[in-house]
Amino acid sequence: MSTPNEGRESEPRARRRAPRRTQTRRAFPDPWYRRPDDDTTCLRAYGVVEDLFSGERRVVHRGCDRKDCPVCGPRRLAQLMAHFKKSWSDREAPILLCTFHLRPGDYDRLDDEGRVAALKNLFASRLIRRIERAEGHRPRHLAQVDRNGGRFHLHAMVETDLDPAEVAFMWADAGGGLDHDVQVVGSTDDDVARVAGYVLRGGRFAGTGRSMVTRSLGYHSKAARADRARYREETY
């Protein structure tokens, strides 16, 4: 019994799209390094850029873009402050600056990794959900674990119409510590940018993990990533 494809030559696979004339291949094989006894030099990666058509190669030096770098860290923080100043300019509710701690017993029982995980879980999985149930929508927020002063704690910005005392009560009711501070951020865009920088500064400490950002703020959008990439190219 013959099959429909019998005697028919197999069709060739679709040809890959030819690369554009501007396409290059970048490789950064060398690890990060720092010049000894020099805190003003960026942690840089040395690599080679190769043109896929002409075969031309050139050595490039690119900023590491790490938070703990004495050169790239402040530049990156300034870029993030500008981003949140722009993305939060359409806010419809006050923004609260929150500082939250764990309960003393929980803090002493956990190791550093567990403390960071507990703070993030209390904020994202409990506090934000309580605010969402109270207001009927998910609030826009930005949060980062910090260990300035030696103890892990969490700084956050939350856009909500709720009273600061009510948000503080929600944190304690969710299982957080009673040592907290919740206050309203100033009304100008510059105030928002300044507070965003204060919140994000905790990322320079090792072991604090990544910041938590609402998708609606556009931080992970293609346009925002393109702006950050363009900023790196122009800066370095």
Tab-separated table of C-alpha atoms in Angstrom:
chain	number	residue	atom	x	y	z
A	1	MET	CA	0.000	0.000	0.000
A	2	SER	CA	1.483	3.306	-1.054
A	3	THR	CA	1.664	6.315	1.230
A	4	PRO	CA	0.898	9.907	0.214
A	5	ASN	CA	4.580	10.846	0.506
A	6	GLU	CA	5.922	7.855	-1.389
A	7	GLY	CA	8.170	8.883	-4.280
A	8	ARG	CA	8.198	12.484	-3.154
A	9	GLU	CA	11.551	13.995	-2.314
A	10	SER	CA	11.844	15.268	1.187
A	11	GLU	CA	11.500	19.028	1.344
A	12	PRO	CA	14.602	20.865	2.524
A	13	ARG	CA	14.447	22.535	5.869
A	14	ALA	CA	13.791	26.247	5.981
A	15	ARG	CA	17.004	28.158	5.515
A	16	ARG	CA	18.165	30.204	8.391
A	17	ARG	CA	17.842	33.934	8.038
A	18	ALA	CA	21.113	35.512	7.042
A	19	PRO	CA	22.570	37.735	9.744
A	20	ARG	CA	22.442	41.451	9.276
A	21	ARG	CA	25.500	43.361	8.210
A	22	THR	CA	25.773	44.894	11.660
A	23	GLN	CA	25.593	41.606	13.507
A	24	THR	CA	28.598	40.777	15.633
A	25	ARG	CA	29.508	38.057	18.038
A	26	ARG	CA	30.705	38.994	21.478
A	27	ALA	CA	32.661	36.792	23.816
A	28	PHE	CA	33.887	37.734	27.247
A	29	PRO	CA	35.976	34.742	28.308
A	30	ASP	CA	37.974	36.368	31.059
A	31	PRO	CA	36.541	36.509	34.601
A	32	TRP	CA	35.796	39.709	36.494
A	33	TYR	CA	38.860	41.191	38.055
A	34	ARG	CA	39.845	44.161	40.131
A	35	ARG	CA	43.183	45.888	40.108
A	36	PRO	CA	44.851	45.431	43.503
A	37	ASP	CA	44.464	48.284	45.989
A	38	ASP	CA	42.373	50.335	43.590
A	39	ASP	CA	38.770	51.072	44.603
A	40	THR	CA	38.181	53.545	41.775
A	41	THR	CA	38.596	51.058	38.914
A	42	CYS	CA	35.562	49.328	37.483
A	43	LEU	CA	35.371	45.560	37.658
A	44	ARG	CA	35.673	45.065	33.919
A	45	ALA	CA	35.451	42.149	31.528
A	46	TYR	CA	37.836	42.073	28.599
A	47	GLY	CA	36.619	40.368	25.460
A	48	VAL	CA	36.644	40.226	21.706
A	49	VAL	CA	34.052	41.498	19.244
A	50	GLU	CA	34.110	39.683	15.917
A	51	ASP	CA	32.311	40.847	12.778
A	52	LEU	CA	30.552	37.810	11.296
A	53	PHE	CA	31.114	38.972	7.719
A	54	SER	CA	34.528	40.573	7.567
A	55	GLY	CA	36.070	38.527	10.347
A	56	GLU	CA	37.505	41.677	11.889
A	57	ARG	CA	38.158	41.431	15.604
A	58	ARG	CA	38.761	44.068	18.225
A	59	VAL	CA	39.269	44.034	21.954
A	60	VAL	CA	36.574	45.783	23.983
A	61	HIS	CA	36.299	46.846	27.608
A	62	ARG	CA	32.799	46.876	29.012
A	63	GLY	CA	31.576	47.965	32.414
A	64	CYS	CA	30.572	45.118	34.705
A	65	ASP	CA	27.253	46.803	35.713
A	66	ARG	CA	27.472	45.175	39.141
A	67	LYS	CA	25.877	46.766	42.196
A	68	ASP	CA	28.962	46.261	44.354
A	69	CYS	CA	31.326	47.903	41.856
A	70	PRO	CA	32.533	51.330	43.116
A	71	VAL	CA	32.195	52.764	39.597
A	72	CYS	CA	29.271	50.918	37.996
A	73	GLY	CA	27.192	50.707	41.191
A	74	PRO	CA	26.389	54.430	41.528
A	75	ARG	CA	25.802	54.736	37.776
A	76	ARG	CA	23.404	51.834	37.768
A	77	LEU	CA	21.579	53.196	40.810
A	78	ALA	CA	21.169	56.583	39.095
A	79	GLN	CA	19.729	54.833	36.043
A	80	LEU	CA	17.210	52.902	38.160
A	81	MET	CA	16.198	56.049	40.022
A	82	ALA	CA	15.486	57.767	36.698
A	83	HIS	CA	13.455	54.773	35.546
A	84	PHE	CA	11.180	54.696	38.606
A	85	LYS	CA	10.832	58.468	38.582
A	86	LYS	CA	9.395	58.171	35.085
A	87	SER	CA	7.331	54.985	35.559
A	88	TRP	CA	5.758	56.212	38.817
A	89	SER	CA	4.893	59.661	37.462
A	90	ASP	CA	1.328	58.501	36.723
A	91	ARG	CA	0.646	57.357	40.302
A	92	GLU	CA	-2.954	57.665	41.486
A	93	ALA	CA	-2.356	57.033	45.199
A	94	PRO	CA	0.245	58.012	47.797
A	95	ILE	CA	3.435	55.971	48.004
A	96	LEU	CA	4.479	54.561	51.363
A	97	LEU	CA	8.092	53.973	52.372
A	98	CYS	CA	8.200	50.890	54.585
A	99	THR	CA	10.972	49.376	56.705
A	100	PHE	CA	10.147	45.903	57.975
A	101	HIS	CA	11.941	43.453	60.268
A	102	LEU	CA	11.456	39.833	61.276
A	103	ARG	CA	10.375	38.782	64.735
A	104	PRO	CA	13.412	38.331	67.014
A	105	GLY	CA	12.736	34.634	67.514
A	106	ASP	CA	12.447	33.975	63.781
A	107	TYR	CA	15.559	36.028	63.063
A	108	ASP	CA	17.704	34.100	65.547
A	109	ARG	CA	16.394	30.738	64.370
A	110	LEU	CA	17.157	31.261	60.666
A	111	ASP	CA	20.449	31.558	58.819
A	112	ASP	CA	21.184	34.459	56.460
A	113	GLU	CA	19.603	32.787	53.442
A	114	GLY	CA	16.504	31.908	55.435
A	115	ARG	CA	16.164	35.467	56.733
A	116	VAL	CA	16.191	36.884	53.211
A	117	ALA	CA	13.650	34.295	52.032
A	118	ALA	CA	11.395	34.939	55.036
A	119	LEU	CA	11.379	38.697	54.505
A	120	LYS	CA	10.536	38.325	50.827
A	121	ASN	CA	7.820	35.754	51.517
A	122	LEU	CA	6.168	37.889	54.197
A	123	PHE	CA	6.137	40.899	51.900
A	124	ALA	CA	5.137	39.376	48.553
A	125	SER	CA	2.966	36.455	49.621
A	126	ARG	CA	1.260	37.923	52.683
A	127	LEU	CA	1.400	41.708	52.984
A	128	ILE	CA	0.806	42.526	49.312
A	129	ARG	CA	-2.064	40.024	49.176
A	130	ARG	CA	-3.662	41.618	52.242
A	131	ILE	CA	-3.435	45.044	50.621
A	132	GLU	CA	-4.847	43.610	47.399
A	133	ARG	CA	-7.858	42.176	49.231
A	134	ALA	CA	-8.436	45.476	51.020
A	135	GLU	CA	-8.255	47.660	47.896
A	136	GLY	CA	-9.520	45.271	45.225
A	137	HIS	CA	-6.387	45.510	43.057
A	138	ARG	CA	-2.715	44.614	43.326
A	139	PRO	CA	-0.666	47.617	44.470
A	140	ARG	CA	2.425	48.666	42.586
A	141	HIS	CA	5.503	48.147	44.706
A	142	LEU	CA	9.287	48.022	44.842
A	143	ALA	CA	11.175	46.138	47.566
A	144	GLN	CA	14.759	45.172	48.387
A	145	VAL	CA	16.328	43.340	51.316
A	146	ASP	CA	19.049	45.350	53.049
A	147	ARG	CA	21.630	44.523	55.701
A	148	ASN	CA	22.947	47.976	56.461
A	149	GLY	CA	23.880	47.948	60.145
A	150	GLY	CA	24.518	44.206	60.120
A	151	ARG	CA	20.932	42.916	60.425
A	152	PHE	CA	18.716	41.883	57.539
A	153	HIS	CA	15.594	43.974	57.004
A	154	LEU	CA	13.408	44.999	54.078
A	155	HIS	CA	12.770	48.402	52.515
A	156	ALA	CA	9.748	48.793	50.271
A	157	MET	CA	7.700	51.360	48.365
A	158	VAL	CA	3.984	50.580	48.078
A	159	GLU	CA	1.413	52.646	46.192
A	160	THR	CA	-1.754	52.490	48.254
A	161	ASP	CA	-4.564	54.599	49.715
A	162	LEU	CA	-4.367	52.705	53.004
A	163	ASP	CA	-3.220	54.479	56.143
A	164	PRO	CA	0.424	53.840	57.131
A	165	ALA	CA	-0.669	52.505	60.519
A	166	GLU	CA	-2.973	50.013	58.810
A	167	VAL	CA	-0.169	48.745	56.570
A	168	ALA	CA	2.102	48.390	59.606
A	169	PHE	CA	-0.593	46.376	61.374
A	170	MET	CA	-0.958	44.125	58.319
A	171	TRP	CA	2.776	43.371	58.424
A	172	ALA	CA	2.650	42.389	62.092
A	173	ASP	CA	-0.545	40.388	61.545
A	174	ALA	CA	1.119	38.522	58.657
A	175	GLY	CA	3.893	37.308	60.960
A	176	GLY	CA	6.423	40.128	60.720
A	177	GLY	CA	8.156	41.899	63.563
A	178	LEU	CA	6.760	44.809	65.537
A	179	ASP	CA	9.865	46.892	64.813
A	180	HIS	CA	8.721	48.688	61.667
A	181	ASP	CA	8.435	52.144	60.162
A	182	VAL	CA	5.847	53.200	57.551
A	183	GLN	CA	5.587	56.770	56.276
A	184	VAL	CA	4.254	58.645	53.257
A	185	VAL	CA	6.744	59.615	50.543
A	186	GLY	CA	6.848	63.209	49.326
A	187	SER	CA	4.524	64.158	46.490
A	188	THR	CA	7.095	65.178	43.841
A	189	ASP	CA	8.729	62.899	41.265
A	190	ASP	CA	12.149	63.803	42.668
A	191	ASP	CA	11.029	62.529	46.072
A	192	VAL	CA	10.000	59.238	44.474
A	193	ALA	CA	13.360	58.900	42.713
A	194	ARG	CA	15.275	59.664	45.908
A	195	VAL	CA	13.330	57.097	47.921
A	196	ALA	CA	13.705	54.494	45.151
A	197	GLY	CA	17.462	54.958	45.387
A	198	TYR	CA	17.278	54.530	49.158
A	199	VAL	CA	15.320	51.284	48.781
A	200	LEU	CA	17.571	49.833	46.093
A	201	ARG	CA	20.846	50.606	47.825
A	202	GLY	CA	20.549	47.359	49.811
A	203	GLY	CA	21.391	45.413	46.673
A	204	ARG	CA	25.045	46.339	47.077
A	205	PHE	CA	25.350	43.927	50.000
A	206	ALA	CA	26.164	40.319	49.178
A	207	GLY	CA	23.419	37.801	49.917
A	208	THR	CA	20.485	40.222	49.817
A	209	GLY	CA	19.169	38.874	46.501
A	210	ARG	CA	17.323	40.661	43.756
A	211	SER	CA	14.788	43.409	44.183
A	212	MET	CA	11.064	42.729	43.837
A	213	VAL	CA	9.320	44.964	41.311
A	214	THR	CA	5.741	45.033	40.046
A	215	ARG	CA	5.460	44.228	36.354
A	216	SER	CA	3.202	47.236	35.797
A	217	LEU	CA	6.140	49.531	36.577
A	218	GLY	CA	7.701	48.379	33.315
A	219	TYR	CA	11.079	47.442	34.777
A	220	HIS	CA	11.196	44.126	32.917
A	221	SER	CA	9.579	45.362	29.696
A	222	LYS	CA	11.460	45.305	26.397
A	223	ALA	CA	11.496	49.090	26.261
A	224	ALA	CA	12.989	49.354	29.756
A	225	ARG	CA	15.656	46.752	28.975
A	226	ALA	CA	16.504	48.609	25.765
A	227	ASP	CA	16.842	51.871	27.708
A	228	ARG	CA	19.220	50.224	30.181
A	229	ALA	CA	21.277	48.698	27.384
A	230	ARG	CA	21.499	52.078	25.644
A	231	TYR	CA	22.503	53.685	28.918
A	232	ARG	CA	25.357	51.191	29.323
A	233	GLU	CA	26.582	51.768	25.797
A	234	GLU	CA	26.522	55.563	26.212
A	235	THR	CA	28.074	55.483	29.673
A	236	TYR	CA	30.902	53.082	29.029
